[in-house]
PDB file of C-alpha atoms in Angstrom:
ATOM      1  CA  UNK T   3       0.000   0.000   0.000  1.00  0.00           C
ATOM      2  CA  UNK T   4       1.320   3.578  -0.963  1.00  0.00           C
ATOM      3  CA  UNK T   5       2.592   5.432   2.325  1.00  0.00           C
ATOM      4  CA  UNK T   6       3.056   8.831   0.717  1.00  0.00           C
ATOM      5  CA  UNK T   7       0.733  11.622   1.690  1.00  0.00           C
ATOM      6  CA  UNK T   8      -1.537  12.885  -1.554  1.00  0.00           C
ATOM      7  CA  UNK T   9      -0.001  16.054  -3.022  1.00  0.00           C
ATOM      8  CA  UNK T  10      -2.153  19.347  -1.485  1.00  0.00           C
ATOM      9  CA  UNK T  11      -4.801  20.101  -3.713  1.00  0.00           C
ATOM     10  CA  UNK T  12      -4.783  23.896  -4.737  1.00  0.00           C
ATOM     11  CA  UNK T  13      -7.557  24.536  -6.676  1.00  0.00           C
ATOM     12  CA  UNK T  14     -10.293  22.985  -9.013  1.00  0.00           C
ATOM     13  CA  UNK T  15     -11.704  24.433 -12.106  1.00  0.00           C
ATOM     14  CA  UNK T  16     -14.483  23.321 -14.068  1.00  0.00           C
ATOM     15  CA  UNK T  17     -13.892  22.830 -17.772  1.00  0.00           C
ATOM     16  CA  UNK T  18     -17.052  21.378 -19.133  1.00  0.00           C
ATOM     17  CA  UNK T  19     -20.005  19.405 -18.434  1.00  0.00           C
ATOM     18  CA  UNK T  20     -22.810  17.455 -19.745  1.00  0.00           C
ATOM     19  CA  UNK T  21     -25.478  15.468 -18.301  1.00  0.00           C
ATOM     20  CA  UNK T  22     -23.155  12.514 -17.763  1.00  0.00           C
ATOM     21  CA  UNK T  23     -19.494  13.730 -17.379  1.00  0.00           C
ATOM     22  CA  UNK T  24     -18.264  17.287 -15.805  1.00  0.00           C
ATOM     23  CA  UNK T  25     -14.648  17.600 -16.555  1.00  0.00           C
ATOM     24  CA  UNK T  26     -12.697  19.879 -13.988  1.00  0.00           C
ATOM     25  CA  UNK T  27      -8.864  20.970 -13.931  1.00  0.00           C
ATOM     26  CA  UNK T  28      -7.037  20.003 -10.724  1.00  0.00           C
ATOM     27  CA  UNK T  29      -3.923  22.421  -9.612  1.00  0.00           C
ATOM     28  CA  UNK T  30      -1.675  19.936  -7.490  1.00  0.00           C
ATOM     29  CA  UNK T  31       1.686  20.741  -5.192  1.00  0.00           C
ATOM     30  CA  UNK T  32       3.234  17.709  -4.705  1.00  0.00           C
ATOM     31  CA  UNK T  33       5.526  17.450  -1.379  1.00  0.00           C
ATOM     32  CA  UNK T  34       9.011  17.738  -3.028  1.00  0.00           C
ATOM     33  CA  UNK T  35       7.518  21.434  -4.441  1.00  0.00           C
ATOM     34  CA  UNK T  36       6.702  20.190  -8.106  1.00  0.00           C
ATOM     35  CA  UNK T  37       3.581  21.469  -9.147  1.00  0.00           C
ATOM     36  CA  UNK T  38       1.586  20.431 -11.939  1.00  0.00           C
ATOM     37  CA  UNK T  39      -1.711  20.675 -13.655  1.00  0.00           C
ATOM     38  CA  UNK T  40      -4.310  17.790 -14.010  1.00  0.00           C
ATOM     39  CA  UNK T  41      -7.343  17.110 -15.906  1.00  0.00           C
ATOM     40  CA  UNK T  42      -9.999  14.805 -14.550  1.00  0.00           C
ATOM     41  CA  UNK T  43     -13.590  13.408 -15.275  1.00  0.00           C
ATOM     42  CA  UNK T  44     -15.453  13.590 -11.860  1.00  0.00           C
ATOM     43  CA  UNK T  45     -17.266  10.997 -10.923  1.00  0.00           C
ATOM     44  CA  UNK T  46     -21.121  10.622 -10.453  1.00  0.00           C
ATOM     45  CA  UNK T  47     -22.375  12.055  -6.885  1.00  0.00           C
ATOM     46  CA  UNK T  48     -23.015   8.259  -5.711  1.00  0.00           C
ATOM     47  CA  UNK T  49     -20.997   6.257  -7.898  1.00  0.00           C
ATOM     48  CA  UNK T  50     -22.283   3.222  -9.962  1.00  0.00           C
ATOM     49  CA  UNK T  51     -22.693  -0.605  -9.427  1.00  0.00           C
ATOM     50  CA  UNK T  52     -21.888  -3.629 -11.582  1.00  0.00           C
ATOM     51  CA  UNK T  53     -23.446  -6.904 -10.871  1.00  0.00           C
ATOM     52  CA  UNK T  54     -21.973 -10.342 -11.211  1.00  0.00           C
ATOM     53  CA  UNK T  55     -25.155 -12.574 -11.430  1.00  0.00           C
ATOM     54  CA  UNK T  56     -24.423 -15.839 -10.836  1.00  0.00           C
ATOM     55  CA  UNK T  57     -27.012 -18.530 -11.467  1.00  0.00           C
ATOM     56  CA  UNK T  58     -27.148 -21.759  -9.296  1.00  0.00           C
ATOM     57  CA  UNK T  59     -25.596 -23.574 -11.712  1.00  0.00           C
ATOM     58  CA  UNK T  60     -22.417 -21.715 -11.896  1.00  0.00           C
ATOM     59  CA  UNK T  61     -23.455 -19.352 -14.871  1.00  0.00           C
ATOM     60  CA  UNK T  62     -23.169 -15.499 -15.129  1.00  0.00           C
ATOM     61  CA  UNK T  63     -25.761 -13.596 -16.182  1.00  0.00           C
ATOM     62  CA  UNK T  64     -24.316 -11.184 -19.058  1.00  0.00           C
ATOM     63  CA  UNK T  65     -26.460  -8.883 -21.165  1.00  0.00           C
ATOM     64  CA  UNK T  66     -25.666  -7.342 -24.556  1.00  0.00           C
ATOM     65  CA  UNK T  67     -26.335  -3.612 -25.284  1.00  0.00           C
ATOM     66  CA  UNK T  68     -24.826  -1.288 -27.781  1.00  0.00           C
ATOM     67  CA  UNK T  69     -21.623   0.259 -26.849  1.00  0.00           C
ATOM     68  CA  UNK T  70     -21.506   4.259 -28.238  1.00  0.00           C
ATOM     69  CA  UNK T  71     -17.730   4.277 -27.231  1.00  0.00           C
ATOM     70  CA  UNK T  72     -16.885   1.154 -29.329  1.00  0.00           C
ATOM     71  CA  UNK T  73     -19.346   1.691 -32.058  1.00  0.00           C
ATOM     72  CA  UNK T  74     -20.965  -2.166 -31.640  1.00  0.00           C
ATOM     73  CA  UNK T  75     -22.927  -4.267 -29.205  1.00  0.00           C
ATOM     74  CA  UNK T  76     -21.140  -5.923 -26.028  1.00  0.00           C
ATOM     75  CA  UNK T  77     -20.939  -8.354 -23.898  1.00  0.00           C
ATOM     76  CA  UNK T  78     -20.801  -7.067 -19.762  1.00  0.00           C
ATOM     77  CA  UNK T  79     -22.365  -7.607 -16.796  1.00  0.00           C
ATOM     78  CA  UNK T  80     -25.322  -5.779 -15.439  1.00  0.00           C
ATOM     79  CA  UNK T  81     -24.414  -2.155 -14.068  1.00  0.00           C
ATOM     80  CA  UNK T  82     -25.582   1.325 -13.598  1.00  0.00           C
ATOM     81  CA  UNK T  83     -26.028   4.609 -11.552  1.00  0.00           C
ATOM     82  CA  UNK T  84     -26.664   4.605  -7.993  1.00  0.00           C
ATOM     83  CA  UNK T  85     -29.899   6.703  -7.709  1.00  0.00           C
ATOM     84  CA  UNK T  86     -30.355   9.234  -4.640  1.00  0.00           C
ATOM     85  CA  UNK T  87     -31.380   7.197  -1.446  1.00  0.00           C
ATOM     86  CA  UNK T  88     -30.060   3.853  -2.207  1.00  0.00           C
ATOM     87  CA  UNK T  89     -27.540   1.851  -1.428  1.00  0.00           C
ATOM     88  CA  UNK T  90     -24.846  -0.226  -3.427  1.00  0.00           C
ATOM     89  CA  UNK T  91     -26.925  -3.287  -2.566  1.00  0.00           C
ATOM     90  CA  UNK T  92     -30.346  -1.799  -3.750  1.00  0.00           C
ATOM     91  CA  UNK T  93     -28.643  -0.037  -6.722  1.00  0.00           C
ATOM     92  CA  UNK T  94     -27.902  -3.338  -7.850  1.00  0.00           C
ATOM     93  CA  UNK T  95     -30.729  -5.582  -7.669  1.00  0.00           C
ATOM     94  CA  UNK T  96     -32.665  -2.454  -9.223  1.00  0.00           C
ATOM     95  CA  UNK T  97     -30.276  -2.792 -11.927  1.00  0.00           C
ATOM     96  CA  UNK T  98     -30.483  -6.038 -12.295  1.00  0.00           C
ATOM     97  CA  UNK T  99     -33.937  -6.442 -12.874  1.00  0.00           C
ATOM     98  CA  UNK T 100     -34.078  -3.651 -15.270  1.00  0.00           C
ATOM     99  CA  UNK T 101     -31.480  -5.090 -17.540  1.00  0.00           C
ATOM    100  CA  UNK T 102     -31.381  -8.651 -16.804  1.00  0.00           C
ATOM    101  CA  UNK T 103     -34.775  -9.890 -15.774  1.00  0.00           C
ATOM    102  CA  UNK T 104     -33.919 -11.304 -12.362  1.00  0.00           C
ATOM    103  CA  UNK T 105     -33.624 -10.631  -8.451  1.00  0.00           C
ATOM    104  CA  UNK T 106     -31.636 -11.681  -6.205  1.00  0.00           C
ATOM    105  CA  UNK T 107     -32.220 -12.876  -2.884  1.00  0.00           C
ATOM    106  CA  UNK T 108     -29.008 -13.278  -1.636  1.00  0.00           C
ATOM    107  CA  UNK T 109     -26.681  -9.522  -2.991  1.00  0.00           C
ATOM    108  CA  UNK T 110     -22.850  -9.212  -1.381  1.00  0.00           C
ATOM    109  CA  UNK T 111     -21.009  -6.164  -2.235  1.00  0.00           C
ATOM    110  CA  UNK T 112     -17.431  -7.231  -2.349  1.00  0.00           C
ATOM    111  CA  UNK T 113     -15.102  -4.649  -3.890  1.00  0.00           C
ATOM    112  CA  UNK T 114     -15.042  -1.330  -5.394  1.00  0.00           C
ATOM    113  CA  UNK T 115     -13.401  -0.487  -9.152  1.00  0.00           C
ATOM    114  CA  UNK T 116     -12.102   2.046 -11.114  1.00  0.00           C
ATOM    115  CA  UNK T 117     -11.395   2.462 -14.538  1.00  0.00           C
ATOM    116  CA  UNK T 118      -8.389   5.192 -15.009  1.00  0.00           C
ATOM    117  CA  UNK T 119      -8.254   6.234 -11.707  1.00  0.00           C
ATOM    118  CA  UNK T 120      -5.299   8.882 -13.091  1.00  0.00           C
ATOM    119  CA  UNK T 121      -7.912  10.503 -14.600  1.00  0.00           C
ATOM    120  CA  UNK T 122     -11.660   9.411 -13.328  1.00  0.00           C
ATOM    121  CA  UNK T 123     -12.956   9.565 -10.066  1.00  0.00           C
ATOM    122  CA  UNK T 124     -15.605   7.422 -11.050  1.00  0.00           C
ATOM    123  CA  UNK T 125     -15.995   4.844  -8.483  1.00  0.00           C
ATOM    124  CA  UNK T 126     -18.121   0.840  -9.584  1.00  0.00           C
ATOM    125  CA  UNK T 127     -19.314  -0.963  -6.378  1.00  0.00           C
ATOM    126  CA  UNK T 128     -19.017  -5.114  -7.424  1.00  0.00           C
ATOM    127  CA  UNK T 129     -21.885  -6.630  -6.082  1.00  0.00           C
ATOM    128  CA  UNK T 130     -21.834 -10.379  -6.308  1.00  0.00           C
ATOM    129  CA  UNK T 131     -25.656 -11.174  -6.656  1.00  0.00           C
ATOM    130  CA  UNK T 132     -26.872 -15.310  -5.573  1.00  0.00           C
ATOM    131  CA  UNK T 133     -30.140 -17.089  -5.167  1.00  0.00           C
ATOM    132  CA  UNK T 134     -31.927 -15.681  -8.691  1.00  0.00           C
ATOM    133  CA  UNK T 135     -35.678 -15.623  -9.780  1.00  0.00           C
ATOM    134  CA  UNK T 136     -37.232 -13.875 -12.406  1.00  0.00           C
ATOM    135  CA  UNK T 137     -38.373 -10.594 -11.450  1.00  0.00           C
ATOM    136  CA  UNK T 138     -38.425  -7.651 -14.220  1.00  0.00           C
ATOM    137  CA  UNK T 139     -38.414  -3.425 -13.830  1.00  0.00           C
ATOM    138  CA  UNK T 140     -38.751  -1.311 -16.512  1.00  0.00           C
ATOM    139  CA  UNK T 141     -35.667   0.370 -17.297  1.00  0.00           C
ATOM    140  CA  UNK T 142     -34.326   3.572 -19.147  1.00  0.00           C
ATOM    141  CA  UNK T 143     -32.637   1.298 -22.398  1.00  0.00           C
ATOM    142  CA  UNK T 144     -33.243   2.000 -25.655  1.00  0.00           C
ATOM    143  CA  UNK T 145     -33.718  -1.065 -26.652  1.00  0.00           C
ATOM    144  CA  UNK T 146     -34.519  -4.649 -25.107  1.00  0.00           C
ATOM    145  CA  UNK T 147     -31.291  -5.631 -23.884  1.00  0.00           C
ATOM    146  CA  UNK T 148     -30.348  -9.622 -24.913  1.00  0.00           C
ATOM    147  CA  UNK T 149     -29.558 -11.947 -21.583  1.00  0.00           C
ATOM    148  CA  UNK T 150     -27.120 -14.818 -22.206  1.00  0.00           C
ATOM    149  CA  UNK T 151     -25.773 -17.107 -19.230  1.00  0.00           C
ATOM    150  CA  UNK T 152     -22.242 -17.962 -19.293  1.00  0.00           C
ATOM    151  CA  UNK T 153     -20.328 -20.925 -17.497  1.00  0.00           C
ATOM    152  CA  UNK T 154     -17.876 -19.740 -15.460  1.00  0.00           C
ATOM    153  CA  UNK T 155     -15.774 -22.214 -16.975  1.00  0.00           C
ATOM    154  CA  UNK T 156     -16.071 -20.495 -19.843  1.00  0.00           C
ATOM    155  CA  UNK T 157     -14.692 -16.965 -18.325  1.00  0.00           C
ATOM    156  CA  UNK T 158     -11.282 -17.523 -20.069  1.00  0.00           C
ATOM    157  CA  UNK T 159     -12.295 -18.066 -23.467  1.00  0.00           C
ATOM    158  CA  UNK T 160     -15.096 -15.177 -22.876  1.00  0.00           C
ATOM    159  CA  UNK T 161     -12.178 -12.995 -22.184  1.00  0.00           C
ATOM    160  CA  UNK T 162      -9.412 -13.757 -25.037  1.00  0.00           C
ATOM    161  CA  UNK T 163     -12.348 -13.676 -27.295  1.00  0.00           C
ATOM    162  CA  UNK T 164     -13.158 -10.000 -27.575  1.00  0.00           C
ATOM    163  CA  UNK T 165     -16.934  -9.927 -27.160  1.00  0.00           C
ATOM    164  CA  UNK T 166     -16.229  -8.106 -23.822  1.00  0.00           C
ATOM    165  CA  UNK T 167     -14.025  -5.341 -23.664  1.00  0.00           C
ATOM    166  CA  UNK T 168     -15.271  -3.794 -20.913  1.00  0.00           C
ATOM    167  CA  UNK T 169     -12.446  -3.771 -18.345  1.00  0.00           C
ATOM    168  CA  UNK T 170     -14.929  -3.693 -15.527  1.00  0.00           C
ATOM    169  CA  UNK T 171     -16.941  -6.524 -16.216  1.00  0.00           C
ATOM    170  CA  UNK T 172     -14.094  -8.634 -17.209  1.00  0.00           C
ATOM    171  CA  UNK T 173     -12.351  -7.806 -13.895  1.00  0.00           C
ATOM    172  CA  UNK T 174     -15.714  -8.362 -11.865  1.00  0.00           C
ATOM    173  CA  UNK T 175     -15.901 -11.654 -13.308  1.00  0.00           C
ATOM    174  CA  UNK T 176     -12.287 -12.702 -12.219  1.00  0.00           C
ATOM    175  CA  UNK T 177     -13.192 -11.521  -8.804  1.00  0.00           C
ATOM    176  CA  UNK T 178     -16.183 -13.557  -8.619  1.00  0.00           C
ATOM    177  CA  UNK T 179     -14.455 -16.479  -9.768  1.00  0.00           C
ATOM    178  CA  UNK T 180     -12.005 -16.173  -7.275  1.00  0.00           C
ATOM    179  CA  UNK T 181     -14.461 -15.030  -4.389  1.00  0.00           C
ATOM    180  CA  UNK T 182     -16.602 -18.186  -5.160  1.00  0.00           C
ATOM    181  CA  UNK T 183     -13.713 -20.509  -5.141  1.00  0.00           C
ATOM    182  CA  UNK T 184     -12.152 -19.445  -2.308  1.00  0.00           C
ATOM    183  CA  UNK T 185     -15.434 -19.646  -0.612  1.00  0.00           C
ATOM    184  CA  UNK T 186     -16.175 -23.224  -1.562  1.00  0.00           C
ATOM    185  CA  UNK T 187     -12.233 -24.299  -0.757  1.00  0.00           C
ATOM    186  CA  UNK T 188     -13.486 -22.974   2.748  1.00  0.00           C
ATOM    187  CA  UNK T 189     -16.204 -24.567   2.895  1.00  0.00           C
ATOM    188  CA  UNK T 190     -14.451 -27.992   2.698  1.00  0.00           C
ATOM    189  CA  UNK T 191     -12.318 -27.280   5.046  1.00  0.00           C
TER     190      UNK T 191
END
């Protein structure tokens, strides 16, 4: 873990903003004197949540929606804006059954990711979401999203094949992996 002190934070200008991203300009003073000038995208007032939905089979639930940034449609895990008033947890199932068609009864947040933390402050809570059933909310899509399950055997191949790029989701999933493994190794124990 970094032991430094964060450099002192002079002054913060706003450069732009739109009705998702507000760009500001961040004067730093770093403790040996240097002082330099960044740019940053501040994040959302309550941050966001992806959600790994994992079946009882072993499956994640992964939806398909078109990607602006990419120009074509990928493959991710569940995830959106925490409104006002909720929490991680509630973000998430909300999100869930907007996008994905199910509920969880059993929701775990476990971690908390960034994307370019150098220049974002936006911050993803991971919630690992168990014990499924169908349960839909209308959400604020475009279009229907598609729902595909995939093994989590399958996360490798998933991965090296392109059809998510999304750093998040394909970080979440590792996690998850992990997470669940480790649990069940305990579990024998």
């Amino acid at each position: 873990m970094p032991s430094k002190a964060p450099p002192t934070i002079q002054a913060v200008r706003p450069l732009a903003e739109t009705r998702l991203f507000r760009v500001e300009s961040v004067d730093l003073r770093f403790a040996n004197g240097a002082e330099v000038t960044f740019e940053r995208l501040r994040g959302g007032r309550n941050g966001a949540v992806i959600v790994a939905a994992v079946t009882d089979e072993g499956e994640f639930v992964l939806i398909s929606e078109y990607a602006c940034g990419t120009e074509r449609y990928e493959l991710g895990l569940p995830k959106g804006r925490i409104d006002d008033g909720e929490t991680p947890v509630e973000a998430a199932n909300r999100e869930l059954m907007e996008e994905a068609g199910f509920g969880a009864r059993r929701l775990t947040r476990l971690n908390e990711l960034t994307m370019a933390p150098t220049y974002s402050g936006q911050r993803t809570h991971l919630v690992l979401a168990e014990s499924l059933y169908p349960a839909r909310l209308p959400g604020d899509e475009p279009e229907p999203l598609e729902v595909s399950l995939l093994p989590m055997a399958d996360l490798d191949e998933l991965a090296a094949s392109g059809d998510c790029s999304e750093a998040r989701s394909l970080a979440a999933m590792f996690l998850v992996r992990g997470h669940l493994e480790a649990r069940e190794r305990e579990g024998m124990a």
